[in-house]
Coordinates of C-alpha atoms and ligand atoms in Angstrom, one line a residue:
X1 CA -17.0 4.5 88.4
X2 CA -20.4 4.9 86.8
X3 CA -19.7 1.9 84.6
X4 CA -19.2 -0.2 87.8
X5 CA -22.5 1.2 89.3
X6 CA -24.3 0.3 86.1
X7 CA -22.7 -3.1 86.2
X8 CA -23.8 -3.6 89.9
X9 CA -27.4 -2.6 89.0
X10 CA -27.5 -5.0 86.1
X11 CA -26.0 -7.8 88.1
X12 CA -28.6 -7.3 90.8
X13 CA -31.4 -7.9 88.4
X14 CA -29.8 -11.1 87.4
X15 CA -29.1 -12.3 90.9
X16 CA -32.5 -11.3 92.4
X17 CA -33.3 -15.0 92.4
X18 CA -35.1 -14.8 89.1
X19 CA -32.1 -15.8 87.0
X20 CA -31.0 -19.4 86.5
X21 CA -27.3 -20.3 86.3
X22 CA -27.3 -20.5 82.5
X23 CA -29.0 -17.1 82.1
X24 CA -26.6 -15.6 84.6
X25 CA -23.7 -16.9 82.5
X26 CA -25.0 -15.1 79.4
X27 CA -25.6 -12.0 81.3
X28 CA -22.2 -11.9 82.9
X29 CA -20.5 -12.6 79.6
X30 CA -22.1 -9.6 78.0
X31 CA -21.3 -7.5 81.0
X32 CA -17.6 -8.5 80.8
X33 CA -17.4 -7.1 77.3
X34 CA -18.5 -3.8 78.7
X35 CA -15.4 -3.5 81.0
X36 CA -12.8 -3.6 78.3
X37 CA -11.6 -0.1 79.0
X38 CA -11.2 -0.3 82.7
X39 CA -7.9 -0.2 84.6
X40 CA -6.5 -3.5 86.1
X41 CA -7.8 -2.4 89.6
X42 CA -11.2 -1.8 88.2
X43 CA -11.2 -5.1 86.4
X44 CA -10.3 -6.8 89.6
X45 CA -13.2 -5.1 91.3
X46 CA -15.6 -6.2 88.5
X47 CA -14.3 -9.8 88.8
X48 CA -14.8 -9.8 92.6
X49 CA -18.4 -8.4 92.2
X50 CA -19.2 -11.0 89.5
X51 CA -18.0 -13.8 91.7
X52 CA -19.8 -12.6 94.8
X53 CA -23.0 -11.9 93.0
X54 CA -23.0 -15.2 91.0
X55 CA -22.4 -17.3 94.2
X56 CA -25.7 -16.0 95.6
X57 CA -27.6 -17.7 92.8
X58 CA -29.2 -21.0 93.8
X59 CA -27.3 -23.9 92.1
X60 CA -24.1 -21.9 91.5
X61 CA -21.3 -23.4 93.5
X62 CA -18.2 -22.3 91.6
X63 CA -17.5 -19.3 89.4
X64 CA -14.6 -19.0 87.0
X65 CA -14.1 -15.7 85.3
X66 CA -12.1 -15.3 82.1
X67 CA -11.8 -11.8 80.9
X68 CA -11.2 -12.1 77.2
X69 CA -12.4 -8.8 76.0
X70 CA -9.9 -7.2 73.6
X71 CA -8.5 -3.8 74.4
X72 CA -9.0 -1.2 71.7
X73 CA -5.6 -0.8 70.1
X74 CA -3.7 2.1 71.5
X75 CA -2.6 4.5 68.8
X76 CA 0.8 6.1 69.2
X77 CA 1.8 9.5 68.0
X78 CA 5.6 10.0 68.1
X79 CA 6.9 13.5 68.6
X80 CA 10.4 13.7 67.2
X81 CA 13.1 16.1 66.3
X82 CA 16.5 15.8 64.6
X83 CA 18.3 17.1 67.6
X84 CA 17.8 18.1 71.2
X85 CA 16.8 21.5 72.6
X86 CA 14.2 22.4 69.9
X87 CA 11.2 22.1 72.2
X88 CA 10.1 18.5 71.5
X89 CA 9.3 17.8 75.2
X90 CA 7.5 21.1 75.5
X91 CA 5.4 20.4 72.5
X92 CA 4.7 16.8 73.7
X93 CA 3.5 17.9 77.1
X94 CA 1.3 20.7 75.8
X95 CA 0.0 18.5 72.9
X96 CA -1.1 15.9 75.5
X97 CA -2.8 18.5 77.7
X98 CA -4.5 20.1 74.7
X99 CA -5.7 16.8 73.4
X100 CA -7.1 15.8 76.9
X101 CA -9.0 19.1 76.9
X102 CA -10.4 18.3 73.5
X103 CA -11.9 15.1 75.0
X104 CA -9.3 12.6 73.7
X105 CA -8.3 9.9 76.2
X106 CA -4.6 10.5 76.0
X107 CA -1.5 9.2 77.8
X108 CA 2.0 10.6 77.7
X109 CA 5.3 8.7 77.5
X110 CA 8.6 10.4 78.1
X111 CA 10.8 8.2 75.8
X112 CA 13.6 10.7 76.1
X113 CA 15.2 8.3 78.6
X114 CA 18.6 10.0 78.6
X115 CA 17.2 13.4 79.5
X116 CA 13.7 12.9 80.9
X117 CA 11.9 16.1 81.6
X118 CA 8.2 15.3 81.4
X119 CA 7.8 14.7 85.2
X120 CA 8.8 18.4 85.7
X121 CA 6.9 19.8 82.8
X122 CA 3.7 18.0 84.0
X123 CA 4.2 18.7 87.7
X124 CA 4.4 15.0 88.7
X125 CA 7.9 14.6 90.0
X126 CA 6.7 13.5 93.4
X127 CA 4.7 10.6 92.0
X128 CA 6.0 7.1 91.7
X129 CA 4.5 4.5 89.3
X130 CA 3.4 1.2 90.8
X131 CA 3.7 -2.1 89.1
X132 CA 1.2 -4.9 88.9
X133 CA 1.8 -8.3 87.4
X134 CA 5.1 -6.9 86.0
X135 CA 3.2 -4.1 84.2
X136 CA 3.7 -0.5 85.1
X137 CA 0.7 1.6 86.1
X138 CA 1.1 5.2 84.9
X139 CA 1.0 8.1 87.4
X140 CA -1.7 10.7 87.1
X141 CA -0.6 14.2 86.3
X142 CA -2.6 17.2 87.7
X143 CA -3.8 17.8 84.1
X144 CA -5.8 14.6 83.8
X145 CA -3.2 13.0 81.6
X146 CA -1.8 9.7 82.8
X147 CA 1.9 9.5 82.1
X148 CA 5.2 7.6 82.5
X149 CA 8.7 8.9 82.4
X150 CA 12.1 7.5 83.2
X151 CA 12.2 10.6 85.5
X152 CA 9.6 8.8 87.6
X153 CA 11.8 5.6 87.9
X154 CA 15.4 6.9 88.3
X155 CA 16.9 9.4 90.7
X156 CA 16.6 12.9 89.4
X157 CA 19.8 14.1 87.7
X158 CA 21.2 10.5 87.4
X159 CA 22.3 10.1 83.8
X160 CA 21.3 6.8 82.4
X161 CA 24.4 5.0 81.2
X162 CA 22.4 2.3 79.4
X163 CA 23.3 1.1 75.9
X164 CA 20.9 0.5 73.1
X165 CA 19.1 -2.8 74.1
X166 CA 18.6 -1.8 77.7
X167 CA 17.4 1.6 76.8
X168 CA 15.0 -0.1 74.3
X169 CA 13.7 -2.4 77.0
X170 CA 13.1 0.4 79.4
X171 CA 11.2 2.3 76.8
X172 CA 9.1 -0.8 75.9
X173 CA 8.1 -1.0 79.6
X174 CA 6.8 2.5 79.5
X175 CA 4.9 2.1 76.3
X176 CA 3.4 -1.3 77.3
X177 CA 2.2 -0.1 80.7
X178 CA -1.4 -0.5 81.8
X179 CA -2.8 2.6 80.0
X180 CA -6.4 1.8 81.1
X181 CA -8.9 3.4 78.7
X182 CA -6.5 5.6 76.9
X183 CA -6.9 5.6 73.2
X184 CA -3.9 7.6 72.2
X185 CA -0.3 7.8 73.5
X186 CA 1.9 10.8 72.9
X187 CA 5.5 9.6 72.9
X188 CA 8.2 12.2 73.4
X189 CA 11.0 10.5 71.4
X190 CA 14.6 10.8 72.3
X191 CA 16.3 13.4 70.1
X192 CA 18.1 12.3 67.0
X193 CA 17.8 9.3 64.7
X194 CA 19.8 6.5 66.3
X195 CA 19.2 2.8 67.1
X196 CA 16.9 3.5 70.1
X197 CA 14.6 5.6 68.0
X198 CA 14.7 3.1 65.1
X199 CA 13.9 0.0 67.2
X200 CA 11.1 1.9 69.1
X201 CA 9.5 2.8 65.8
X202 CA 9.9 -0.7 64.4
X203 CA 8.5 -2.4 67.5
X204 CA 5.6 -0.1 68.4
X205 CA 4.6 1.1 65.0
X206 CA 3.3 4.6 65.7
X207 CA 0.2 5.6 63.8
X208 CA 1.9 8.9 62.8
X209 CA 4.7 11.3 63.6
X210 CA 4.9 15.0 64.4
X211 CA 8.3 16.6 63.7
X212 CA 9.4 19.6 65.8
X213 CA 11.9 22.0 64.4
X214 CA 13.2 25.5 65.1
X215 CA 13.7 27.8 62.0
X216 CA 17.4 27.3 62.3
X217 CA 17.1 23.5 62.7
X218 CA 15.3 23.4 59.4
X219 CA 18.1 25.4 57.8
X220 CA 20.5 22.8 59.1
X221 CA 18.4 19.9 57.8
X222 CA 18.3 18.1 61.1
X223 CA 14.5 17.9 60.7
X224 CA 15.0 16.2 57.4
X225 CA 16.9 13.4 59.0
X226 CA 14.1 12.9 61.5
X227 CA 11.6 12.8 58.7
X228 CA 13.6 10.2 56.8
X229 CA 13.7 7.9 59.9
X230 CA 9.9 7.7 59.8
X231 CA 9.7 7.4 56.0
X232 CA 12.1 4.4 56.0
X233 CA 9.9 2.7 58.5
X234 CA 6.7 3.6 56.8
X235 CA 5.3 5.7 59.6
X236 CA 3.0 8.3 58.2
X237 CA 3.9 11.9 58.7
X238 CA 1.2 14.0 60.5
X239 CA 3.1 17.2 60.0
X240 CA 5.7 19.7 61.1
X241 CA 5.6 22.1 64.0
X242 CA 7.8 25.2 64.0
X243 CA 8.8 26.0 67.5
X244 CA 10.6 29.1 68.8
X245 CA 9.3 30.8 65.7
X246 CA 9.7 34.6 65.9
X247 CA 9.9 36.3 69.2
X248 CA 6.9 37.1 71.4
X249 CA 7.5 40.4 73.3
X250 CA 6.7 39.7 77.0
X251 CA 5.3 43.2 77.4
X252 CA 3.0 43.7 74.4
X253 CA 2.7 40.0 73.2
X254 CA 3.5 41.1 69.6
X255 CA 5.5 38.5 67.7
X256 CA 8.4 39.8 65.6
X257 CA 10.3 37.7 63.1
X258 CA 14.0 38.3 63.1
X259 CA 14.5 35.4 60.7
X260 CA 11.6 36.2 58.4
X261 CA 8.4 34.3 58.3
X262 CA 7.0 31.4 56.4
X263 CA 10.3 29.4 55.9
X264 CA 9.2 26.4 57.9
X265 CA 5.8 26.2 56.2
X266 CA 7.6 26.3 52.8
X267 CA 10.1 23.7 54.0
X268 CA 7.2 21.4 55.1
X269 CA 5.7 21.8 51.7
X270 CA 9.0 20.9 50.0
X271 CA 9.2 17.8 52.2
X272 CA 5.6 17.0 51.2
X273 CA 4.1 17.1 54.6
X274 CA 1.4 19.3 56.3
X275 CA 2.4 22.3 58.4
X276 CA 0.7 22.1 61.8
X277 CA 1.6 25.5 63.2
X278 CA 4.1 27.7 64.8
X279 CA 4.8 28.4 68.5
X280 CA 6.6 31.6 69.2
X281 CA 9.8 31.9 71.3
X282 CA 8.2 33.3 74.5
X283 CA 9.7 33.7 77.9
X284 CA 6.3 32.8 79.4
X285 CA 6.4 29.4 77.7
X286 CA 9.9 28.7 79.2
X287 CA 8.9 30.0 82.7
X288 CA 5.6 28.1 82.8
X289 CA 7.2 24.9 81.4
X290 CA 9.9 25.0 84.2
X291 CA 7.2 25.5 86.8
X292 CA 5.1 22.5 85.6
X293 CA 2.3 24.7 84.4
X294 CA 1.9 23.9 80.7
X295 CA 0.4 26.8 78.7
X296 CA -2.0 24.4 76.9
X297 CA -3.9 24.1 80.2
X298 CA -5.0 27.8 79.7
X299 CA -6.7 29.8 77.0
X300 CA -4.3 32.6 76.3
X301 CA -2.6 33.0 73.0
X302 CA -0.1 30.3 73.7
X303 CA -2.8 27.9 74.9
X304 CA -4.7 28.5 71.7
X305 CA -1.6 27.9 69.6
X306 CA -1.1 24.5 71.2
X307 CA -4.8 23.7 70.9
X308 CA -4.8 24.5 67.2
X309 CA -2.0 22.0 66.6
X310 CA -3.9 19.4 68.7
X311 CA -7.0 20.0 66.6
X312 CA -5.1 19.2 63.5
X313 CA -3.7 16.0 65.0
X314 CA -7.2 14.9 66.0
X315 CA -8.4 15.7 62.4
X316 CA -5.6 13.7 61.0
X317 CA -6.3 10.7 63.3
X318 CA -10.0 10.8 62.5
X319 CA -9.2 10.9 58.8
X320 CA -9.0 7.1 59.2
X321 CA -5.3 6.7 59.2
Ligands
ADP1 P1 13.8 19.2 73.6 O1 12.8 18.2 74.2 O2 13.7 19.3 72.1 O3 15.2 18.9 74.1 P2 12.7 21.1 75.4 O4 11.2 21.0 75.2 O5 13.3 20.5 76.6 O6 13.5 20.6 74.1 O7 13.0 22.7 75.4 C1 14.3 23.2 75.6 C2 14.3 24.5 76.4 O8 13.6 25.5 75.6 C3 13.4 24.4 77.7 O9 14.0 25.2 78.6 C4 12.1 24.9 77.3 O10 11.4 25.5 78.4 C5 12.5 26.0 76.3 N1 11.4 26.2 75.2 C6 10.8 25.3 74.4 N2 9.9 25.9 73.6 C7 10.0 27.2 73.9 C8 9.3 28.3 73.4 N3 8.4 28.2 72.4 N4 9.6 29.6 73.9 C9 10.5 29.7 74.9 N5 11.2 28.6 75.5 C10 10.9 27.4 74.9

């Protein structure tokens, strides 16, 4: 709210009786540009303050406020996989938390509308999004990441029997919500490469995509299909994350590699895309995910593994793409 306090102080100097109506208009217009990143509630508060302040100026009888400031375009990063169960939701949640800790203003959308899990992963199952002017307002997760999931809107456990277009509309409502000052949206895509995925990508044009794969998934070339969905639609590839890579011993933390090491990195190379990192198969990741305590919120080895991937995503985004 410091921006509002700053606004109030600047408005006061204008309305101290020294400003004439024309000067006030100029002042207010420049102030309005400052509020571009505020939520709709905060914008309403600013509008009310402008009106109240302006009406105290001699000669001002009516105030009309048009907020025309352009929002910064929200960049979307799609997290996708060729099939379910590879850890796409786990990565999306932890990536969002790690990005937030790196200072990125990030929001999270659970686009996996047939099997939403982000509300549980992010400990926000008890929160319900509000709507304002037909636009959804995201809920706040305890990790400082605003988020929206179908899991917030439908009864838990109720399978959505929606067909393509309805599913696509539901997804659009989540993505086109009032994300306030967020600059980046992590979108946990539905698994696979069907119509819902294709129309989301065509409609919302992600800035880039992260593909999640297990070592086995790579061998079965499911990941390759996910990559080709983005290639067909000209969405740049940020890179590949290998999940459930090796096995982290819950007692000593040592990671062993029953399937050998380096296969995913080599496969990423063959597909011509960067390798972003590997997350081991660790019982602690499963337990903490189920408990709504994402490892990326901490600084142990798993937290660092997610942060390293987040740093690469930030570097990629800052690379001007
Ligand atoms: P998807 O979104 O691809 O369907 P999830 O993120 O829901 O996959 O993960 C599927 C299951 O695997 C969940 O129970 C999750 O806790 C678990 N899981 C994901 N990644 C790991 C990991 N690196 N180590 C252990 N369990 C994991």
